[in-house]
mmCIF file of C-alpha atoms in Angstrom:
data_model
loop_
_atom_site.group_PDB
_atom_site.id
_atom_site.type_symbol
_atom_site.label_atom_id
_atom_site.label_comp_id
_atom_site.label_asym_id
_atom_site.label_seq_id
_atom_site.Cartn_x
_atom_site.Cartn_y
_atom_site.Cartn_z
ATOM 1 C CA MET A 26 -136.285 60.333 132.459
ATOM 2 C CA ARG A 27 -136.549 59.760 136.174
ATOM 3 C CA TRP A 28 -133.386 59.510 138.266
ATOM 4 C CA TRP A 29 -132.981 57.461 141.383
ATOM 5 C CA LEU A 30 -129.831 57.874 143.449
ATOM 6 C CA GLY A 31 -129.029 54.688 145.314
ATOM 7 C CA ALA A 32 -127.834 54.823 148.905
ATOM 8 C CA GLY A 33 -124.092 54.342 148.986
ATOM 9 C CA LEU A 34 -122.407 53.093 145.870
ATOM 10 C CA GLY A 35 -124.768 52.702 142.923
ATOM 11 C CA LEU A 36 -126.334 55.002 140.334
ATOM 12 C CA VAL A 37 -129.471 53.720 138.634
ATOM 13 C CA LEU A 38 -131.302 55.181 135.655
ATOM 14 C CA VAL A 39 -134.932 54.332 135.007
ATOM 15 C CA SER A 40 -136.555 55.440 131.763
ATOM 16 C CA SER A 41 -140.257 56.147 131.524
ATOM 17 C CA ALA A 42 -140.349 55.906 127.726
ATOM 18 C CA GLY A 43 -140.761 53.051 125.287
ATOM 19 C CA ALA A 44 -139.828 49.562 126.438
ATOM 20 C CA GLN A 45 -138.932 50.810 129.921
ATOM 21 C CA ALA A 46 -142.456 52.028 130.728
ATOM 22 C CA ASP A 47 -142.899 49.032 133.048
ATOM 23 C CA GLY A 48 -140.249 50.431 135.428
ATOM 24 C CA ALA A 49 -137.647 47.772 134.664
ATOM 25 C CA ARG A 50 -134.110 48.829 135.487
ATOM 26 C CA ARG A 51 -132.223 49.960 132.420
ATOM 27 C CA TRP A 52 -128.739 49.907 133.916
ATOM 28 C CA ALA A 53 -126.745 50.294 137.122
ATOM 29 C CA PHE A 54 -123.195 51.537 137.585
ATOM 30 C CA THR A 55 -121.145 50.913 140.721
ATOM 31 C CA THR A 56 -118.851 53.874 141.322
ATOM 32 C CA LEU A 57 -116.680 52.282 144.028
ATOM 33 C CA SER A 58 -115.722 48.799 145.073
ATOM 34 C CA THR A 59 -117.652 47.357 148.006
ATOM 35 C CA ALA A 60 -114.369 47.368 149.951
ATOM 36 C CA THR A 61 -114.108 51.171 149.682
ATOM 37 C CA ALA A 62 -116.200 53.501 151.820
ATOM 38 C CA GLY A 63 -118.007 56.004 149.659
ATOM 39 C CA THR A 64 -121.227 57.959 149.323
ATOM 40 C CA ILE A 65 -123.087 59.797 146.548
ATOM 41 C CA LEU A 66 -124.636 63.109 147.631
ATOM 42 C CA SER A 67 -124.171 64.830 144.268
ATOM 43 C CA SER A 68 -127.143 64.684 141.904
ATOM 44 C CA PRO A 69 -126.468 63.470 138.355
ATOM 45 C CA ALA A 70 -126.169 65.982 135.528
ATOM 46 C CA VAL A 71 -126.546 65.220 131.827
ATOM 47 C CA GLY A 72 -124.445 66.833 129.096
ATOM 48 C CA PRO A 73 -125.599 67.857 125.609
ATOM 49 C CA ASP A 74 -124.433 64.501 124.205
ATOM 50 C CA GLY A 75 -126.230 62.465 126.888
ATOM 51 C CA THR A 76 -123.158 61.866 129.062
ATOM 52 C CA VAL A 77 -124.068 61.445 132.739
ATOM 53 C CA TYR A 78 -121.848 63.154 135.333
ATOM 54 C CA VAL A 79 -121.952 62.484 139.088
ATOM 55 C CA GLY A 80 -119.677 63.315 142.021
ATOM 56 C CA VAL A 81 -118.686 60.838 144.723
ATOM 57 C CA GLU A 82 -117.269 61.007 148.246
ATOM 58 C CA VAL A 83 -114.396 58.587 148.877
ATOM 59 C CA GLY A 84 -113.708 57.754 152.512
ATOM 60 C CA SER A 85 -115.550 58.778 155.659
ATOM 61 C CA ALA A 86 -115.488 62.153 157.420
ATOM 62 C CA ASN A 87 -112.751 60.959 159.759
ATOM 63 C CA SER A 88 -110.612 59.367 157.044
ATOM 64 C CA ALA A 89 -106.948 60.317 157.111
ATOM 65 C CA ALA A 90 -107.088 61.152 153.408
ATOM 66 C CA PRO A 91 -110.623 61.575 152.004
ATOM 67 C CA SER A 92 -110.902 62.204 148.280
ATOM 68 C CA GLY A 93 -113.518 62.606 145.592
ATOM 69 C CA ARG A 94 -114.238 61.424 142.101
ATOM 70 C CA LEU A 95 -116.285 62.766 139.228
ATOM 71 C CA PHE A 96 -117.545 59.986 136.979
ATOM 72 C CA ALA A 97 -118.605 60.413 133.358
ATOM 73 C CA LEU A 98 -120.892 57.670 132.069
ATOM 74 C CA THR A 99 -122.269 56.971 128.617
ATOM 75 C CA PRO A 100 -126.053 56.986 128.145
ATOM 76 C CA THR A 101 -125.882 53.182 128.334
ATOM 77 C CA GLY A 102 -124.191 53.194 131.749
ATOM 78 C CA THR A 103 -120.556 52.455 130.925
ATOM 79 C CA GLN A 104 -117.676 54.539 132.261
ATOM 80 C CA LYS A 105 -116.142 57.086 129.900
ATOM 81 C CA TRP A 106 -113.639 58.546 132.363
ATOM 82 C CA VAL A 107 -113.130 59.465 136.006
ATOM 83 C CA PHE A 108 -111.545 62.609 137.486
ATOM 84 C CA THR A 109 -109.980 62.358 140.950
ATOM 85 C CA ALA A 110 -109.972 65.324 143.357
ATOM 86 C CA PRO A 111 -108.241 65.646 146.753
ATOM 87 C CA ASP A 112 -111.505 65.886 148.740
ATOM 88 C CA TRP A 113 -115.202 65.005 148.506
ATOM 89 C CA ILE A 114 -117.315 66.027 145.520
ATOM 90 C CA ASP A 115 -120.871 66.631 146.758
ATOM 91 C CA SER A 116 -121.493 69.430 144.261
ATOM 92 C CA THR A 117 -123.826 68.580 141.390
ATOM 93 C CA PRO A 118 -121.991 69.382 138.136
ATOM 94 C CA ALA A 119 -123.192 72.181 135.874
ATOM 95 C CA VAL A 120 -122.715 71.483 132.167
ATOM 96 C CA ALA A 121 -122.417 74.329 129.669
ATOM 97 C CA ALA A 122 -123.806 74.229 126.122
ATOM 98 C CA ASP A 123 -120.301 73.469 124.782
ATOM 99 C CA GLY A 124 -119.993 70.469 127.124
ATOM 100 C CA THR A 125 -117.694 72.101 129.695
ATOM 101 C CA ILE A 126 -118.273 70.668 133.189
ATOM 102 C CA TYR A 127 -118.107 72.819 136.345
ATOM 103 C CA PHE A 128 -118.239 71.490 139.913
ATOM 104 C CA GLY A 129 -116.981 72.289 143.391
ATOM 105 C CA CYS A 130 -114.994 70.248 145.888
ATOM 106 C CA TRP A 131 -114.649 70.202 149.671
ATOM 107 C CA ASN A 132 -111.106 71.566 149.251
ATOM 108 C CA GLY A 133 -112.721 74.890 148.280
ATOM 109 C CA VAL A 134 -111.731 74.591 144.623
ATOM 110 C CA LEU A 135 -114.057 75.111 141.659
ATOM 111 C CA TYR A 136 -113.025 72.885 138.745
ATOM 112 C CA SER A 137 -113.634 73.233 135.027
ATOM 113 C CA LEU A 138 -113.211 70.115 132.869
ATOM 114 C CA ARG A 139 -113.381 69.529 129.137
ATOM 115 C CA PRO A 140 -115.846 66.900 127.874
ATOM 116 C CA ASP A 141 -112.958 64.410 127.617
ATOM 117 C CA GLY A 142 -112.237 64.734 131.371
ATOM 118 C CA THR A 143 -109.090 66.854 131.139
ATOM 119 C CA LYS A 144 -108.862 69.893 133.387
ATOM 120 C CA ARG A 145 -109.317 73.352 131.848
ATOM 121 C CA TRP A 146 -108.691 75.264 135.060
ATOM 122 C CA GLU A 147 -109.219 75.327 138.806
ATOM 123 C CA VAL A 148 -109.706 78.277 141.153
ATOM 124 C CA LYS A 149 -109.671 78.425 144.948
ATOM 125 C CA ALA A 150 -113.048 79.985 145.712
ATOM 126 C CA GLY A 151 -113.416 79.454 149.464
ATOM 127 C CA THR A 152 -112.824 77.158 152.421
ATOM 128 C CA PHE A 153 -115.092 74.429 150.997
ATOM 129 C CA ILE A 154 -117.708 73.973 148.274
ATOM 130 C CA ALA A 155 -120.787 71.796 148.781
ATOM 131 C CA SER A 156 -122.997 74.072 146.664
ATOM 132 C CA SER A 157 -123.700 73.260 143.027
ATOM 133 C CA PRO A 158 -122.702 75.871 140.413
ATOM 134 C CA ALA A 159 -125.173 77.812 138.287
ATOM 135 C CA LEU A 160 -124.303 79.310 134.902
ATOM 136 C CA GLY A 161 -125.257 82.840 133.886
ATOM 137 C CA ALA A 162 -126.226 83.827 130.347
ATOM 138 C CA ASP A 163 -122.760 85.337 129.816
ATOM 139 C CA GLY A 164 -121.009 82.173 131.024
ATOM 140 C CA THR A 165 -120.269 83.420 134.554
ATOM 141 C CA ILE A 166 -120.224 80.602 137.111
ATOM 142 C CA TYR A 167 -121.960 81.288 140.448
ATOM 143 C CA VAL A 168 -121.443 79.030 143.466
ATOM 144 C CA GLY A 169 -121.561 79.028 147.243
ATOM 145 C CA ALA A 170 -118.077 78.681 148.740
ATOM 146 C CA GLY A 171 -117.717 78.533 152.511
ATOM 147 C CA SER A 172 -119.657 81.531 153.815
ATOM 148 C CA SER A 173 -119.597 83.491 150.550
ATOM 149 C CA ILE A 174 -121.362 83.674 147.216
ATOM 150 C CA VAL A 175 -118.724 83.665 144.497
ATOM 151 C CA ALA A 176 -118.747 84.581 140.796
ATOM 152 C CA VAL A 177 -116.063 83.169 138.497
ATOM 153 C CA ASN A 178 -115.383 84.234 134.914
ATOM 154 C CA PRO A 179 -115.451 81.562 132.160
ATOM 155 C CA ASP A 180 -111.624 81.778 131.988
ATOM 156 C CA GLY A 181 -111.294 80.736 135.651
ATOM 157 C CA THR A 182 -110.555 84.126 137.204
ATOM 158 C CA LEU A 183 -112.491 85.363 140.235
ATOM 159 C CA LYS A 184 -115.053 88.017 139.309
ATOM 160 C CA TRP A 185 -116.369 88.894 142.776
ATOM 161 C CA THR A 186 -117.064 87.498 146.237
ATOM 162 C CA PHE A 187 -120.054 88.417 148.401
ATOM 163 C CA PRO A 188 -119.620 87.354 152.068
ATOM 164 C CA VAL A 189 -122.660 86.322 154.123
ATOM 165 C CA GLY A 190 -123.163 85.351 157.759
ATOM 166 C CA ASP A 191 -122.762 81.561 157.493
ATOM 167 C CA TRP A 192 -122.266 78.672 155.094
ATOM 168 C CA VAL A 193 -123.756 78.649 151.613
ATOM 169 C CA ASP A 194 -124.607 75.037 150.758
ATOM 170 C CA ALA A 195 -127.573 75.944 148.566
ATOM 171 C CA SER A 196 -127.274 76.209 144.808
ATOM 172 C CA PRO A 197 -127.822 79.641 143.235
ATOM 173 C CA ALA A 198 -130.755 80.296 140.911
ATOM 174 C CA ILE A 199 -130.472 82.816 138.076
ATOM 175 C CA ALA A 200 -133.484 85.077 137.475
ATOM 176 C CA PRO A 201 -134.455 86.373 133.998
ATOM 177 C CA ASP A 202 -132.886 89.765 134.794
ATOM 178 C CA GLY A 203 -129.588 88.079 135.696
ATOM 179 C CA SER A 204 -130.053 88.344 139.465
ATOM 180 C CA ILE A 205 -128.448 85.588 141.534
ATOM 181 C CA ILE A 206 -130.684 84.203 144.290
ATOM 182 C CA VAL A 207 -129.341 81.840 146.955
ATOM 183 C CA GLY A 208 -129.927 80.918 150.601
ATOM 184 C CA SER A 209 -127.503 80.595 153.496
ATOM 185 C CA TRP A 210 -127.189 78.986 156.905
ATOM 186 C CA ASP A 211 -127.484 82.532 158.295
ATOM 187 C CA ASN A 212 -131.294 82.241 157.959
ATOM 188 C CA SER A 213 -131.483 84.468 154.896
ATOM 189 C CA ILE A 214 -132.115 84.321 151.171
ATOM 190 C CA TYR A 215 -130.071 86.794 149.143
ATOM 191 C CA ALA A 216 -130.656 88.327 145.724
ATOM 192 C CA LEU A 217 -127.575 89.872 144.134
ATOM 193 C CA TRP A 218 -127.159 91.919 140.983
ATOM 194 C CA PRO A 219 -124.793 90.445 138.353
ATOM 195 C CA ASP A 220 -122.077 92.858 139.551
ATOM 196 C CA GLY A 221 -122.160 91.285 143.030
ATOM 197 C CA THR A 222 -124.034 94.048 144.858
ATOM 198 C CA GLU A 223 -127.016 93.225 147.041
ATOM 199 C CA LYS A 224 -130.474 93.620 145.531
ATOM 200 C CA TRP A 225 -132.402 92.390 148.587
ATOM 201 C CA ARG A 226 -132.375 89.828 151.358
ATOM 202 C CA TYR A 227 -135.187 87.953 153.062
ATOM 203 C CA ALA A 228 -135.101 86.559 156.634
ATOM 204 C CA THR A 229 -136.419 82.991 156.571
ATOM 205 C CA GLY A 230 -136.250 82.186 160.300
ATOM 206 C CA GLY A 231 -134.196 79.051 159.647
ATOM 207 C CA ASN A 232 -131.199 77.659 157.808
ATOM 208 C CA VAL A 233 -131.491 77.510 154.014
ATOM 209 C CA THR A 234 -129.633 74.518 152.585
ATOM 210 C CA GLY A 235 -131.770 73.805 149.511
#
């Protein structure tokens, strides 16, 4: 599958297999009405059953009350459910093998949802979350929150917090030995051991947002 994220309000899926090999659009889903300001910066994620999850910003940066939505779509492009949060959702969801969905919000909260869209838990992890979570082999959730790298247990309790010199918008990567590797706006890439202690850091000479 190849994903294309439309500017503004639409999410389009194009399949490269079978009858769709000619590049014809398979489906499109409009997440917001054309009368509502909104933007998609989150990348789609796909669950074990083929459900598509994507976060949406509602309102502009200077809105009196911005909010966010997480949409769940069937593989054919119809809405299964929508979860509303009190601020933007730019974080790309991480989906566990059991279908649990994890994502961050600009209110600094990391959310855990069941596959039916009901909330399992939420935890205040930092001042904001634009980073996308990564899942460790033991189920630990790692995410950038404000100017920290944060680890959260599968039950929603904070495991540890590692402060850095500036924002962490980048998404962590998990190495085979369990190390957590992530960049920061402080011009560094960090590698942390699973217990939250520093393994090494590398000076990049510029902000790391990807």
